[in-house]
Each structure stands twice: as structure tokens, then as C-alpha cells.
Coordinates of C-alpha atoms in Angstrom, one line a residue:
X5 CA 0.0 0.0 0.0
X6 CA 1.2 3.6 -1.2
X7 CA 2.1 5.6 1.6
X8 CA 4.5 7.9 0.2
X9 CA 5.1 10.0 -3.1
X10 CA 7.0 7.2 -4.7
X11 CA 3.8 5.3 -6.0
X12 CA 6.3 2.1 -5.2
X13 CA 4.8 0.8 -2.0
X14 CA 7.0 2.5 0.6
X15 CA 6.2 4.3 3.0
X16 CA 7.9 8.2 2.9
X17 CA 9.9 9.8 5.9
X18 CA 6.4 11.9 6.3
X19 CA 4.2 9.3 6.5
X20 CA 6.4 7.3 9.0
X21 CA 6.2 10.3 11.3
X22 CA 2.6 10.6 10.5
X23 CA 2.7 6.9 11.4
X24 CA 4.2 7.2 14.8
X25 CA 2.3 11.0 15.9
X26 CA -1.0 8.9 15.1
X27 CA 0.3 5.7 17.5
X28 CA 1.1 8.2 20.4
X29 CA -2.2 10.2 20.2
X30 CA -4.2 7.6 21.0
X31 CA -6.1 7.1 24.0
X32 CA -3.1 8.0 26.1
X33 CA -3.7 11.6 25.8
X34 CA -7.4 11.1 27.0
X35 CA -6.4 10.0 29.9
X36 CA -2.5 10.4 30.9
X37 CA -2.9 14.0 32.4
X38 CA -5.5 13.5 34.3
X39 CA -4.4 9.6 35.8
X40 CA -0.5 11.8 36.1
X41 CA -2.0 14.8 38.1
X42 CA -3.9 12.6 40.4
X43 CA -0.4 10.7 41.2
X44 CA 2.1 13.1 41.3
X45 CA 0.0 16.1 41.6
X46 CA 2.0 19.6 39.4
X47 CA 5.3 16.9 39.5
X48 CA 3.7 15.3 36.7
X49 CA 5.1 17.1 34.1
X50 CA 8.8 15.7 35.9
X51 CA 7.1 12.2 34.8
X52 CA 6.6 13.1 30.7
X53 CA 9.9 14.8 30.6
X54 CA 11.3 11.4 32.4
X55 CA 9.3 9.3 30.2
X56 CA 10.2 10.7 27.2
X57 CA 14.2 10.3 27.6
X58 CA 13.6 6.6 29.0
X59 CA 11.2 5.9 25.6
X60 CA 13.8 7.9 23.8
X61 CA 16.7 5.7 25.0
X62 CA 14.9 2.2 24.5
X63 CA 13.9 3.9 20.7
X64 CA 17.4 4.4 19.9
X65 CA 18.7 1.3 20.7
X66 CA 16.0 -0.1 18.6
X67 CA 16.5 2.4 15.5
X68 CA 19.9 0.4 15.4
X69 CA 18.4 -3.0 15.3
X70 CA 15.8 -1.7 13.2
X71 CA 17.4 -0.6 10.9
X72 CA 19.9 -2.6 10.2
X73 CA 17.5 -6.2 10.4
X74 CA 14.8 -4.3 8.6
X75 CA 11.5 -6.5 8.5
X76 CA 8.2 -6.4 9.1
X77 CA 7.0 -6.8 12.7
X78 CA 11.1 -6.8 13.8
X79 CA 10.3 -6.3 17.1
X80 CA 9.1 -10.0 17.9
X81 CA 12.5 -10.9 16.1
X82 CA 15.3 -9.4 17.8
X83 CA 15.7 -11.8 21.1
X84 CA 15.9 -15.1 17.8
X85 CA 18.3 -13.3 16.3
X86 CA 20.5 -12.4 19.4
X87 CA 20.3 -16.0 21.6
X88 CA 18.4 -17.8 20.0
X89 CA 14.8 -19.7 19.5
X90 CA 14.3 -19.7 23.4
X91 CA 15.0 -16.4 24.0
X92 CA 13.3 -14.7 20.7
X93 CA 10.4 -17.2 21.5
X94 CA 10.4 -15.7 25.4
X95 CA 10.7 -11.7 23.5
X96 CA 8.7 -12.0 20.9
X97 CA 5.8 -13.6 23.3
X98 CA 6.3 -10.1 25.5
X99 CA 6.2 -7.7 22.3
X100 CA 3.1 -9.4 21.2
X101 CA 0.9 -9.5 24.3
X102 CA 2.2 -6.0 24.8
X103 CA 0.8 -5.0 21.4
X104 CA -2.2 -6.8 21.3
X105 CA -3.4 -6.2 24.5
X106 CA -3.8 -2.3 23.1
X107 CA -6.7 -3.3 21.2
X108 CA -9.4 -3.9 24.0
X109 CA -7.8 -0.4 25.8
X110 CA -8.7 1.0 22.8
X111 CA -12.1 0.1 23.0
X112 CA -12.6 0.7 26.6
X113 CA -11.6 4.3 26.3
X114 CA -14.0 4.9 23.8
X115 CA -16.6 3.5 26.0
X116 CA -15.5 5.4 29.0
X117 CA -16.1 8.5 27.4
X118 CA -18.8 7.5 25.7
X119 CA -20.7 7.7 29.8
X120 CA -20.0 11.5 29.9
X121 CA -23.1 11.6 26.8
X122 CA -25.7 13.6 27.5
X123 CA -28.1 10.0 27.3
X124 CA -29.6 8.1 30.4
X125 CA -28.5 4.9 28.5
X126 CA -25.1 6.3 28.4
X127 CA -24.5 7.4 32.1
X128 CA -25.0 3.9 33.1
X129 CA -21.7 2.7 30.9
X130 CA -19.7 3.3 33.7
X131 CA -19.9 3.5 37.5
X132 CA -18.6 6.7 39.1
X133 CA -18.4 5.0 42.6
X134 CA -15.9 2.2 41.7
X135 CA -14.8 3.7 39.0
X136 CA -15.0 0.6 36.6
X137 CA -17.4 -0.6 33.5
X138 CA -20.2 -1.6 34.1
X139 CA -21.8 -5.1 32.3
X140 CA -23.6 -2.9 29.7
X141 CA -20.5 -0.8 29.5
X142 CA -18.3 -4.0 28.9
X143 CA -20.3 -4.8 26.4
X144 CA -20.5 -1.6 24.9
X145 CA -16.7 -2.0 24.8
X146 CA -16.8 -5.8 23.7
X147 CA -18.9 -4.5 20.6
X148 CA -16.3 -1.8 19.8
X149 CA -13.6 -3.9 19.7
X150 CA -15.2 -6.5 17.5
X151 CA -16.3 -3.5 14.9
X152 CA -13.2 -2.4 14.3
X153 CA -11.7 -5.5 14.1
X154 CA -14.2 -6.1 11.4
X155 CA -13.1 -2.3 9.7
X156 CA -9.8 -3.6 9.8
X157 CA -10.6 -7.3 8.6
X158 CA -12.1 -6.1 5.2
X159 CA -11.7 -2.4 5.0
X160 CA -8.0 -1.7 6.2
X161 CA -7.1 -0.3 2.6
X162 CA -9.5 2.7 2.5
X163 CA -8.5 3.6 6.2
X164 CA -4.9 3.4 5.0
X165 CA -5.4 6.5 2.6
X166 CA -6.8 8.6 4.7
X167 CA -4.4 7.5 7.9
X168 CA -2.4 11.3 7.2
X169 CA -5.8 13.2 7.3
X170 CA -7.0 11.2 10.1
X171 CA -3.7 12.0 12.2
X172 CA -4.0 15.6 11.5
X173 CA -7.4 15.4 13.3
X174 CA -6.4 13.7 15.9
X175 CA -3.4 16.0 16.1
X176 CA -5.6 19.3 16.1
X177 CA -7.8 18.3 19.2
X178 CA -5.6 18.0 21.7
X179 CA -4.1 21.3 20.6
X180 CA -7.6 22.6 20.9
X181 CA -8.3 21.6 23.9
X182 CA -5.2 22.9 25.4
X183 CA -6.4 26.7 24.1
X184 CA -9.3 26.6 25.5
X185 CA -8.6 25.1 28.9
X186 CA -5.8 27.9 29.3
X187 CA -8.3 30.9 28.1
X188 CA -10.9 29.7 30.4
X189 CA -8.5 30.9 33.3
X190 CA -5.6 29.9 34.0
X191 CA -4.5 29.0 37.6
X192 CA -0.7 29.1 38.3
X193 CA -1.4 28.8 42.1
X194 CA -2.2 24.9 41.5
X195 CA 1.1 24.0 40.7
X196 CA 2.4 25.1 44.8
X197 CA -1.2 24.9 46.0
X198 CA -2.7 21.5 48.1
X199 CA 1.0 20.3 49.2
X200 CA 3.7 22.0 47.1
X201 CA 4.8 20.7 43.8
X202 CA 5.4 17.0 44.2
X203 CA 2.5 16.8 47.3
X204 CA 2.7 12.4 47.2
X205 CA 7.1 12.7 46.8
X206 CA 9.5 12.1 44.1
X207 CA 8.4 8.1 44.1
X208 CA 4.7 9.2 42.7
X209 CA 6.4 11.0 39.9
X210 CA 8.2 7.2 39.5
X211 CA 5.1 5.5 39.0
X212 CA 3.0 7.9 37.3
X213 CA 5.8 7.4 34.2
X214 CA 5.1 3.5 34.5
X215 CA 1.0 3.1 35.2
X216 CA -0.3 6.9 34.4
X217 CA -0.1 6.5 30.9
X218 CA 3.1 8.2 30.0
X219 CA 5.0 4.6 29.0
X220 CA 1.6 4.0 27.5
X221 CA 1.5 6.9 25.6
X222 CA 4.8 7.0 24.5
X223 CA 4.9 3.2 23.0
X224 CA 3.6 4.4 19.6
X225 CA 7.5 4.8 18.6
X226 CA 6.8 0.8 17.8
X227 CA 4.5 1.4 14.5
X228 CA 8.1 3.6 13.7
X229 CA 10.4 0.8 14.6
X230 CA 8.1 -2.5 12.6
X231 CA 7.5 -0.5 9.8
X232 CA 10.3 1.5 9.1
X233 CA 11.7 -1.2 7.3
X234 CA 9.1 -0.4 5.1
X235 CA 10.8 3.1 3.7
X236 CA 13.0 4.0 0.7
X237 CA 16.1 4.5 3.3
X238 CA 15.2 3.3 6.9
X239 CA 18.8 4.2 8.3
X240 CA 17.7 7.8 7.9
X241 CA 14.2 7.5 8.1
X242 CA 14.1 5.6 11.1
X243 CA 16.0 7.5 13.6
X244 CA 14.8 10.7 12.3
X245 CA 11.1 9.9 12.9
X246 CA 11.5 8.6 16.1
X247 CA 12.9 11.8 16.9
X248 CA 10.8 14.1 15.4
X249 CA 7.3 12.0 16.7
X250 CA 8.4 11.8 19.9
X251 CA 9.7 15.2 20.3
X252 CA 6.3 16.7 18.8
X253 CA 4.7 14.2 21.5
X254 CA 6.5 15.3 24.3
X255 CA 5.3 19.2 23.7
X256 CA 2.1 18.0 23.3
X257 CA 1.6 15.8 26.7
X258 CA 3.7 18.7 28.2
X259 CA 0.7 20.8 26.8
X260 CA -1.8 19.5 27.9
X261 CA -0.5 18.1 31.4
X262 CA 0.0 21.7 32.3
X263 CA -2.9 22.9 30.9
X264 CA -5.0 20.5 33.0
X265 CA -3.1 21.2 36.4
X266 CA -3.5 25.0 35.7
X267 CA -7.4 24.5 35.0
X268 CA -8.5 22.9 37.8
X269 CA -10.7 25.1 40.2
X270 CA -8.7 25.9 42.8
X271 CA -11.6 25.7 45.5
X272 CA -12.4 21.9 44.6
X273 CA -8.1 20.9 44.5
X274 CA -8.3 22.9 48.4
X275 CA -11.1 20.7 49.2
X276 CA -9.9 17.3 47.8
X277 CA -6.1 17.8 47.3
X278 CA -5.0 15.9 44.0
X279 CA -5.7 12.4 45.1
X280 CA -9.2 14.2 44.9
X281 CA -9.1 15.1 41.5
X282 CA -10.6 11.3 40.3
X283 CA -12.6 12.4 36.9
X284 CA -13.9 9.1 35.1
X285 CA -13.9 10.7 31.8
X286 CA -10.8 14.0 32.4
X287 CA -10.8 16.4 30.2
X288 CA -15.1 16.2 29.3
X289 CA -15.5 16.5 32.9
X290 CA -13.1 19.3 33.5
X291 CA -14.6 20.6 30.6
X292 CA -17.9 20.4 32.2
X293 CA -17.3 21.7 35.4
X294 CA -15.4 25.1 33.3
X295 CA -18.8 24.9 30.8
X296 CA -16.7 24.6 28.3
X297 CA -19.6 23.0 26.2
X298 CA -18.1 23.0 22.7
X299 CA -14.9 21.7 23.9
X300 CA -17.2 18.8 25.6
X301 CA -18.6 17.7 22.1
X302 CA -15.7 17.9 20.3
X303 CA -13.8 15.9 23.1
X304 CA -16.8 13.1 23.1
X305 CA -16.3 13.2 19.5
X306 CA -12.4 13.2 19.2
X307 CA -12.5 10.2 21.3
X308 CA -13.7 7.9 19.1
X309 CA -11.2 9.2 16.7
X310 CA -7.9 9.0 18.8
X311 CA -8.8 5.3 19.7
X312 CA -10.2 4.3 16.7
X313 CA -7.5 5.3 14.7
X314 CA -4.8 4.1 16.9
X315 CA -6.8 0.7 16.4
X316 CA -6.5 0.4 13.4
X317 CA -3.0 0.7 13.8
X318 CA -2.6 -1.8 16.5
X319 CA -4.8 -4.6 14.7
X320 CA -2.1 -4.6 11.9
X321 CA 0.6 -4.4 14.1
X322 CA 0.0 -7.5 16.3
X323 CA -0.6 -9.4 13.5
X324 CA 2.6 -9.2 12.1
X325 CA 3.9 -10.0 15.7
X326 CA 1.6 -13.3 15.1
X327 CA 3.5 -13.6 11.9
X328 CA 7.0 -13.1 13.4
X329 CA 6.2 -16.0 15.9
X330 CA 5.4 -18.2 13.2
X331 CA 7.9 -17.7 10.9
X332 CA 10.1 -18.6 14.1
X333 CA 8.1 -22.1 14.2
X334 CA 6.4 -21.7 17.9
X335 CA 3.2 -20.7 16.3
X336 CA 1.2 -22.4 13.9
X337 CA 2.6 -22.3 10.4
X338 CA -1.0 -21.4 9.0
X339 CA -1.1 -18.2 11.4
X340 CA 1.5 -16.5 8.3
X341 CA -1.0 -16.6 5.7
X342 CA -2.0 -14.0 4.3
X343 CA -5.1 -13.3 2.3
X344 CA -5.0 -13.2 -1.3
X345 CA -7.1 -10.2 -2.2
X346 CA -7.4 -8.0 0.6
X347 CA -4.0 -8.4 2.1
X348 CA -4.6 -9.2 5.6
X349 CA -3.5 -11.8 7.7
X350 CA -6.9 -13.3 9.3
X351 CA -5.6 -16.0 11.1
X352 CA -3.4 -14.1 13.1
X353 CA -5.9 -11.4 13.1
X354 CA -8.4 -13.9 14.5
X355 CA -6.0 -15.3 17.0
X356 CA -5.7 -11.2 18.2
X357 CA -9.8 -11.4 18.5
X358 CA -10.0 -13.9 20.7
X359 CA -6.8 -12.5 23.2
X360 CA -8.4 -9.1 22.8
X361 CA -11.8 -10.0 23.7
X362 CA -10.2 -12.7 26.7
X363 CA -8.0 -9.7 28.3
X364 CA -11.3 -7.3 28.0
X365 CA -13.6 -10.2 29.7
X366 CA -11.1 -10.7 32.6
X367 CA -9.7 -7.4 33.4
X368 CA -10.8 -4.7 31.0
X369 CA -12.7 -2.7 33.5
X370 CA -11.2 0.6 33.3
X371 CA -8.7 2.2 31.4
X372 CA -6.6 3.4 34.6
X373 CA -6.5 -0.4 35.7
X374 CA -5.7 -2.3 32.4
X375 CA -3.3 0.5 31.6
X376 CA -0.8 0.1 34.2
X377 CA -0.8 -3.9 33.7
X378 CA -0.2 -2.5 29.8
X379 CA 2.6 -0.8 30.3
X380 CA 4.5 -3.4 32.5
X381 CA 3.9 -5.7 30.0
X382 CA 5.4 -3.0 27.0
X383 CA 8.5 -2.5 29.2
X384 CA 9.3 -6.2 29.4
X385 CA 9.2 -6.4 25.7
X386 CA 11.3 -3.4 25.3
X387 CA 14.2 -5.4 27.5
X388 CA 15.8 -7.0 24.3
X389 CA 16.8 -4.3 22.3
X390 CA 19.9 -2.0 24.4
X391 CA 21.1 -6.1 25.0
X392 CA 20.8 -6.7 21.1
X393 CA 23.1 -3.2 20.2
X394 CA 25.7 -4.6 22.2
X395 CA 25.7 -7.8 21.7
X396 CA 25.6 -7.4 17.8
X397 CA 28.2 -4.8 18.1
X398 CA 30.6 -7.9 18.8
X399 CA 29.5 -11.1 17.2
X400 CA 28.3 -8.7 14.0
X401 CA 31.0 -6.2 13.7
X402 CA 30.7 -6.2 9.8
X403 CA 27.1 -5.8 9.8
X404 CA 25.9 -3.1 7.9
X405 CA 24.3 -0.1 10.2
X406 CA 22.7 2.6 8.5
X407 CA 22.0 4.0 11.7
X408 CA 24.5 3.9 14.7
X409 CA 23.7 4.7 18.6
X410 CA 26.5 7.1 19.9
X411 CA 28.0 6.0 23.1
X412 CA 26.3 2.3 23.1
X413 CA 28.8 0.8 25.4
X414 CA 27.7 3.0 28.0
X415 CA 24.0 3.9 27.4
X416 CA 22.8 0.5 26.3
X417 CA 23.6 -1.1 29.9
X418 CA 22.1 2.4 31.1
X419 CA 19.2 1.5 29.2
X420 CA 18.8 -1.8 30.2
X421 CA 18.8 -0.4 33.8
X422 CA 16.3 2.0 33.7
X423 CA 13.7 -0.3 32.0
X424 CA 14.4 -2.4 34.9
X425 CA 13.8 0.4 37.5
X426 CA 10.8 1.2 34.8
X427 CA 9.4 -2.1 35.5
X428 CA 9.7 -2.0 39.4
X429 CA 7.9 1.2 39.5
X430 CA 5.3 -0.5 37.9
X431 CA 4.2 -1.5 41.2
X432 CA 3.2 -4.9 42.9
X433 CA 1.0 -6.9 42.0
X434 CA 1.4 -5.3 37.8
X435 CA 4.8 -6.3 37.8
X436 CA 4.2 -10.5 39.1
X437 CA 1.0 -10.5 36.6
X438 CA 3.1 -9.4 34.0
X439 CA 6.3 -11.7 34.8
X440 CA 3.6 -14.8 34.7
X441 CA 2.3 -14.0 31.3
X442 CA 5.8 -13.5 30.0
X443 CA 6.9 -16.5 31.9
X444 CA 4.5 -18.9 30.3
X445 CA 6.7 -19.0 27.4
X446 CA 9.6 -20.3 28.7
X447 CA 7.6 -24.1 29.0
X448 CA 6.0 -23.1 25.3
X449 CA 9.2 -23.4 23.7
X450 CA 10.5 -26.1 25.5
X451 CA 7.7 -28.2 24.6
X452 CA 7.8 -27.3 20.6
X453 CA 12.0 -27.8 20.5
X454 CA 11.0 -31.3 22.3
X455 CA 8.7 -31.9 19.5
X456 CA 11.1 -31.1 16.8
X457 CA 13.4 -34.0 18.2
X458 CA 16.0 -31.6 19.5
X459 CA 18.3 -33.3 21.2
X460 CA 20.1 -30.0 22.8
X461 CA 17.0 -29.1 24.8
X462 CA 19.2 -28.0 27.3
X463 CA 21.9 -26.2 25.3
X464 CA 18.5 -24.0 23.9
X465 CA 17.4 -22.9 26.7
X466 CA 21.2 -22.1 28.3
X467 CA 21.0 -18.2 26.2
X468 CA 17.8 -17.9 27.8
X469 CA 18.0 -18.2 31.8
X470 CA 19.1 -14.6 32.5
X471 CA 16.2 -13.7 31.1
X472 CA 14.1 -15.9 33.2
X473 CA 16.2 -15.5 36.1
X474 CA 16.1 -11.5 36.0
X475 CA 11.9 -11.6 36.0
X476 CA 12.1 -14.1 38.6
X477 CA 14.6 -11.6 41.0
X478 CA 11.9 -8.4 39.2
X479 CA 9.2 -10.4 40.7
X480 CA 10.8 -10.8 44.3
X481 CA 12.0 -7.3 44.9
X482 CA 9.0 -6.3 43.8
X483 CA 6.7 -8.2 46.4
X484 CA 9.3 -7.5 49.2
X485 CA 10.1 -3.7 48.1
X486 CA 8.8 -0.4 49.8
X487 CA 5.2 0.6 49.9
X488 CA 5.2 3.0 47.4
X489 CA 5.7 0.9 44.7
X490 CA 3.0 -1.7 46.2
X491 CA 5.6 -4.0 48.5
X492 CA 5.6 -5.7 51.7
X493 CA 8.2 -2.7 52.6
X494 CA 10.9 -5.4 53.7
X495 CA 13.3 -3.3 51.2
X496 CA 13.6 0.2 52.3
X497 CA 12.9 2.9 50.0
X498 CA 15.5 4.3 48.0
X499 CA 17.2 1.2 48.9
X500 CA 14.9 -0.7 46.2
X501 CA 15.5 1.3 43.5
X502 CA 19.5 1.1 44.1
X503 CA 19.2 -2.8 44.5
X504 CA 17.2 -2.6 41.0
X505 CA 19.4 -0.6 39.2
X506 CA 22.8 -2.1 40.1
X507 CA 21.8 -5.7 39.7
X508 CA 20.4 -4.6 36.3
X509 CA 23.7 -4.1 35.4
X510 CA 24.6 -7.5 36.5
X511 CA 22.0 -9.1 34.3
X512 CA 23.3 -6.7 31.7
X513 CA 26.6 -8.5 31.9
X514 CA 25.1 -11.8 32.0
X515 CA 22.9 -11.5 28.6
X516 CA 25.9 -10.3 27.0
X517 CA 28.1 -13.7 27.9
X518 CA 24.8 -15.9 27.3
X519 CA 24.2 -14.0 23.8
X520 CA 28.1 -15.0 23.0
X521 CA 27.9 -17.8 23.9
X522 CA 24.8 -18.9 21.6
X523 CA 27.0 -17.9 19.0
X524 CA 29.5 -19.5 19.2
X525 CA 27.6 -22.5 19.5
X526 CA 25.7 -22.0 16.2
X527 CA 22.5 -21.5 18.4
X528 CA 22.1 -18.8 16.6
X529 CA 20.7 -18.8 13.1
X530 CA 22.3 -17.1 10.4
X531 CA 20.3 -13.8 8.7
X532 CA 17.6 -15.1 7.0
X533 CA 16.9 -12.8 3.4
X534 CA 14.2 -11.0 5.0
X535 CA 16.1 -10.3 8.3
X536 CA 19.5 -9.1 5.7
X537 CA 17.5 -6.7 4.0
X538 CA 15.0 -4.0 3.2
X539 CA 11.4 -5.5 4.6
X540 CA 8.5 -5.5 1.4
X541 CA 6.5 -3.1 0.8
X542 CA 4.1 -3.2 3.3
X543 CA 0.6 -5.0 3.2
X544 CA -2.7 -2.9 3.1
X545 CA -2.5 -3.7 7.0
X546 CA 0.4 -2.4 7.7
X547 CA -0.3 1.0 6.0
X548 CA -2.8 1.6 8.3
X549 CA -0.3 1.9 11.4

């Protein structure tokens, strides 16, 4: 599918930003400020400028990767190509449950604000006292998901020409609603008001990066790194849209965080404090309570566009992450086909249904709760890549990288550690949830090597037990560490983050051997011609990421 000037099937430089604003400005924006001011209070803008250098770090290390392995859904690819089947089975796994698990989030932020309707029918979507769908509300959401699954299923090319124009919109609301919230008076006492500027302490501005939205909002550089492939030179391309989207991002979530803080009455955040400050639907009800009526339609309208959009985006995506895992041999061979005529691949896609729908049944209640599992979940599948630029930067010297990370011997075990410290501030019980799912694999994988008749079953799985090993310690330290992050408090704060960081670096180390080793054991399969060079042109489903 055209996406660019060339009329060749590749996707331009433009489009690729385009590609990544519209992943960002999904539901994240609906949501992030108001989840971010209710953790950290004013501090919260600390947390998107955080955010945005740790996503910027982990996108780096991946534009490397990326760009010089270009293929379609490379993401799911990186750990098979670094230690092996076990490993790339055990990353891949991560980056796909990760991805797909933004399609029912999707859905249930359309539904969320779909209660702030002026309709009897719709007030009853959503209960205000525990802050959670209701059955009818569920199923509101159930049906969303399932209708644009179907858009997606037969219709994905004529979204995929207006994906640009449909970007732009969702690009212009936000700015919108930014204007008017800071013409309707604009409060600068808020940000020292109802307990200073970080009123919960610096830990709150910790977790609101991991389960406020801001990791969720920022994970849209991924559409960048899968599809980038995809353009006429994807060593430029790549790193020069993952700078430019999530730079333009960053003002914008800066934007509107501050606009938010600064619009809150002042009389209701000196009766409630910001823990107070608990709107179901954030910006329409802000809106509301300012009367603010045109910006409350257009927000009820915009978000069915943001999340719809984004949707789109994330049905195509996961299915090539289905794809990836097949081509690997740990899903079914079948689960690569694509169709004929329309482009698609609909048995992965269906296999994305039915997890979708599953993870909305059994904990797709709210957007605040599901999103915080979301994003553990994301930074887990974002561990591979800092290990992948060092490693390759040894056992691949002559490889050929169009794009190169300055300083890797220093910022990729940097990186490594701060998605570690990203994934403890996750907070218990998100971070043992998201460990079990990731976990899972590890048996997966054993059991389809055992059924190929491999023999060294136990020379497989030797490049993958860091990996195991460093969850496993995640998943300790996290039930034993202080209370802010959820703990028991047996590990004392401050103390928990050191322990987190340092014995990152440890693990760091320890991929790096394991990853050596598998080569030099041949565990590790040479580049395949679609891993060597430029991905095809994309499918109708990809061009509508």
C-alpha cells in the first residue's frame, strides 16, 4: 500500500512520522494527564519529561536494530536473532501480548467516554463509585472492539489513505483543547497549592511514568520501529522519525498536562487535594465543570477518533507480531498466511480477536487499571533491544548499520537499567502479573523444541535463563520492596530502587556472555533474506499503522 510519493509501496519519511504521531495520540492523551495529576499532583510534568528520555533511549537502541535487520513486525525478532529460538520465542511472546493487549484499551476508552453523553442509557456505561465498566458498558466495549476488528478485517485499505488526514485530526484536538482550557483561566497557584509541587514525593512521579499512561502513551515509537523497514532508506528514516514524533509528543503531553493542572478550580483541589481530583472521563468532565460546552462535544467526539485510529494501527501491528512468531516455528505455520485479495492476515488477526476479547472479559474494566498492567507488560518487551546493540556490536561487527547509537557501550547497559527500575515502579501486583504471562513462554518453547526431536534441549534454553532468572529476581524485589511501589516494605525505600538498578547491570553483563555464547555454539541462526535486508513493501494492514 502507497504511503509515500513514490507510488512504489513505501512508506515516505512523512508518513512514517505521521505513522508514529497517530500511534502516540491515542487514548493515552485522553487520559494520561488527568491519571499523572492525580499521582504526582504539578510533578507530573517531571514524569513526561522522564518518560520521554527513557522511551527515547529504549527507541534508539531499537532504530539500530531496526534498521539494520529491517523486516516487518522486527520487534518480535530481535531476542531469535541475538540468543536464539528460546530467547526470541520468550521476546517475541512479551512484544506481542504487549501489542495486542492495546486493542481492547482502545475500546474501553471509547466507552469510557462514551458515559460522559448527554443519554440516560449512556450514564449507566460506567460506575462513578468504583470507577469501573459496568456489564452494559463491557459490552458496549466488547462490541467496539469487534467493529473495528471487522473495519480492519475487510476495510483496512481505505483507512490506509486517509491515515495522514485522520492524524491531522487527531493531532488538532488535543491542541484545541489545550487553548481553550488555558483561556478559560488559568490558575498558576495549583502547581504550589494543596501540598507543594510533588505533594505524594518524588516516588509518585516514578510511577506515574510506568501506570499513568506516560509509557503507554509514549509506545507508539513501535509502528516507527516495525514498519520502518518499510521506507526508501530506513537508516535515515528511522531515527529521524522517532525523533521528530516523539519530540512533537512530548510538547504536546507537556501541553496539555500543564494545561490541565493550571485549569482545575482551585476551590475543589483545596477541598480534595489531588488524590481528589478522580474524573472518570478528564478532560469532558473538567470541561464540564469550566462549561466549556463546545470543547465537551468535540472531546466526546475526538474520542472515538484517537482510539479508533490508533486501532487500526494496533490490529495490523500485532498481526505481524503473530507472523513473526510463526515464521520462528512456535506458532502455527498457518497463522503466516495472508489473504490473497485484501491483504490481511486473518488468522493471526483472529488469533488477536480472541486475546483481545479474553483480556477485556477478565480485566478490562477501566482504562486506569488495564493500563498500568499494559505498560509493564510493554516495558518487558522493550528489555531486548539495548542487549541486542551490544551484543551485535561484537559477534556482528561487519554488519551493515545505517543508523549507529552514539556511546552504546555505555547507554545500552544504562538503558537496560532503567527499563528495569521502569518495570519496578510499575508497582506490585502489575509487575508478578506481567512476569507470569511473560513466563509462560519459557515451557512453550520447550515443549515445541522437544517436539522437533532436538536433542540439545538444554543447550537451547542455556541463552535464555538470564532472562528468566532476571523476572524471577523483578518479581521478588518487587513483592518484598517499599510501599510505594505496592511491596511488603521489607526493602527500604531508595534502597529498592539502588538494588534494582545495580543488579540490572549484573543481568546486563550476563545477557551479554549468554548472547556469546549462543553464538558461538551455532545456536544462533544465520540472517535469513528478509532479516538481511530492506522489509516488502508493506501489506494494506500495515499501512494503516
Amino acid at each position: 500500500m502507497d504511503m509515500g510519493p513514490s507510488g512504489k509501496g513505501q512508506i515516505s519519511l512523512f508518513a512514517l512520522i505521521m505513522i508514529g504521531i497517530g500511534s502516540i495520540f491515542g487514548s493515552g492523551w485522553l487520559f494520561g494527564a488527568g491519571s499523572a495529576a492525580q499521582v504526582a499532583g504539578p510533578a507530573s510534568v517531571v514524569a513526561w519529561v522522564l518518560g520521554a528520555i527513557f522511551m527515547g533511549l529504549i527507541a534508539m537502541s531499537y532504530a539500530e536494530v531496526g534498521a539494520a535487520l529491517p523486516s516487518r513486525g522486527s520487534m518480535a525478532r530481535f531476542g531469535h536473532l541475538s540468543h536464539g529460538p528460546v530467547l526470541g520465542f520468550m521476546t517475541g511472546w512479551a512484544v506481542w501480548i504487549a501489542v495486542a493487549a492495546l486493542i481492547p484499551i482502545e475500546s474501553i476508552a471509547a466507552t469510557q467516554y462514551m458515559a460522559s453523553w448527554n443519554f440516560g442509557w449512556a450514564s449507566g456505561l460506567f460506575d462513578t463509585q468504583s470507577h469501573q465498566l459496568t456489564l452494559s458498558g463491557t459490552a458496549v466495549a466488547l462490541l467496539l472492539t469487534v467493529a473495528l476488528w471487522l473495519v480492519c478485517y475487510w476495510s483496512v485499505q481505505l483507512l490506509a489513505r486517509i491515515n495522514i488526514a485522520l492524524t491531522l485530526f487527531k493531532f488538532l484536538i488535543p491542541l484545541l483543547t489545550v487553548a481553550a482550557l488555558m483561556a478559560s483561566g488559568f490558575h498558576g497557584s495549583n502547581f504550589t497549592s494543596a501540598g507543594g509541587f510533588a505533594p505524594e514525593g518524588w516516588t509518585a512521579v516514578l510511577t506515574a511514568i510506568s501506570t499513568s499512561g506516560v509509557v503507554f502513551a509514549f509506545n507508539g515509537f513501535q509502528a516507527i520501529v516495525n514498519l520502518g523497514g518499510s521506507t526508501r532508506n530506513p537508516g535515515r528514516s528511522i531515527p529521524l522519525a522517532l525523533v521528530g514524533a516523539l519530540g512533537l509528543g512530548l510538547v504536546i503531553y507537556l501541553a496539555l498536562q500543564i494545561a490541565f493542572i493550571g485549569a482545575v478550580p482551585p476551590e475543589q483541589l483545596a477541598e480534595t487535594g489531588w488524590q481528589g481530583i478522580n474524573y472518570d472521563s478528564p478532560f469532558v468532565d473538567l470541561a464540564k465543570v469550566l462549561a466549556l460546552h463546545w470543547v465537551v462535544t468535540m472531546l466526546q467526539f475526538g474520542a472515538f477518533v484517537s482510539p479508533a485510529g490508533s486501532n487500526i494501527a494496533n490490529v495490523a501491528s500485532a498481526s505481524y507480531m503473530v507472523q513473526s512468531l510463526a515464521e520462528t516455528g512456535f506458532f502455527p505455520k498457518r497463522l503466516r498466511q495472508v489473504h490473497p485479495v485484501y491483504g490481511t492476515a486473518r488468522p493471526a488477526m483472529w488469533l488477536n480477536l480472541v486475546f483481545a476479547v479474553a483480556l477485556l472479559l477478565a480485566a478490562g474494566r477501566s482504562w486506569n487499571a488495564l493500563s498500568a498492567v499494559v505498560s509493564a507488560a510493554m516495558v518487558i518487551s522493550y528489555l531486548i533491544g539495548p542487549i541486542a546493540v551490544g551484543l551485535f556490536r561484537e559477534t556482528r561487527p561487519d554488519m551493515a548499520r545505517p543508523f549507529r547509537l552514539p556511546a552504546a557501550k555505555v547507554l545500552c547497559p544504562i538503558t537496560f537499567a532503567c527499563a528495569a527500575c521502569a518495570l519496578y515502579w510499575s508497582k506490585w501486583p502489575n509487575t508478578g502479573l506481567c512476569v507470569l504471562l511473560t513466563l509462560i513462554a519459557a515451557p512453550v518453547a520447550a515443549v515445541v523444541l522437544r517436539r522437533r526431536a532436538r536433542t540439545d534441549l538444554r543447550a537451547q534454553l542455556a541463552p535464555a535463563w538470564w532472562m528468566v532468572c532476571f523476572l524471577i529476581w523483578m518479581t521478588v524485589v518487587s513483592a518484598l520492596g517499599s510501599e510505594d511501589f505496592g511491596g511488603a516494605g521489607v526493602i527500604a525505600g531508595g534502597l529498592d530502587i539502588a538494588l534494582v538498578a545495580l543488579s540490572a547491570l549484573g543481568f546486563y553483563a550476563w545477557a551479554q556472555r549468554a548472547g556469546r555464547a549462543a553464538h558461538r555454539r551455532g545456536l544462533v541462526e544465520a540472517d535469513t533474506p528478509e532479516e538481511a535486508q530492506p522489509a516488502a513493501p508493506p501489506t494494506v494492514g500495515t499501512a494503516a499503522r
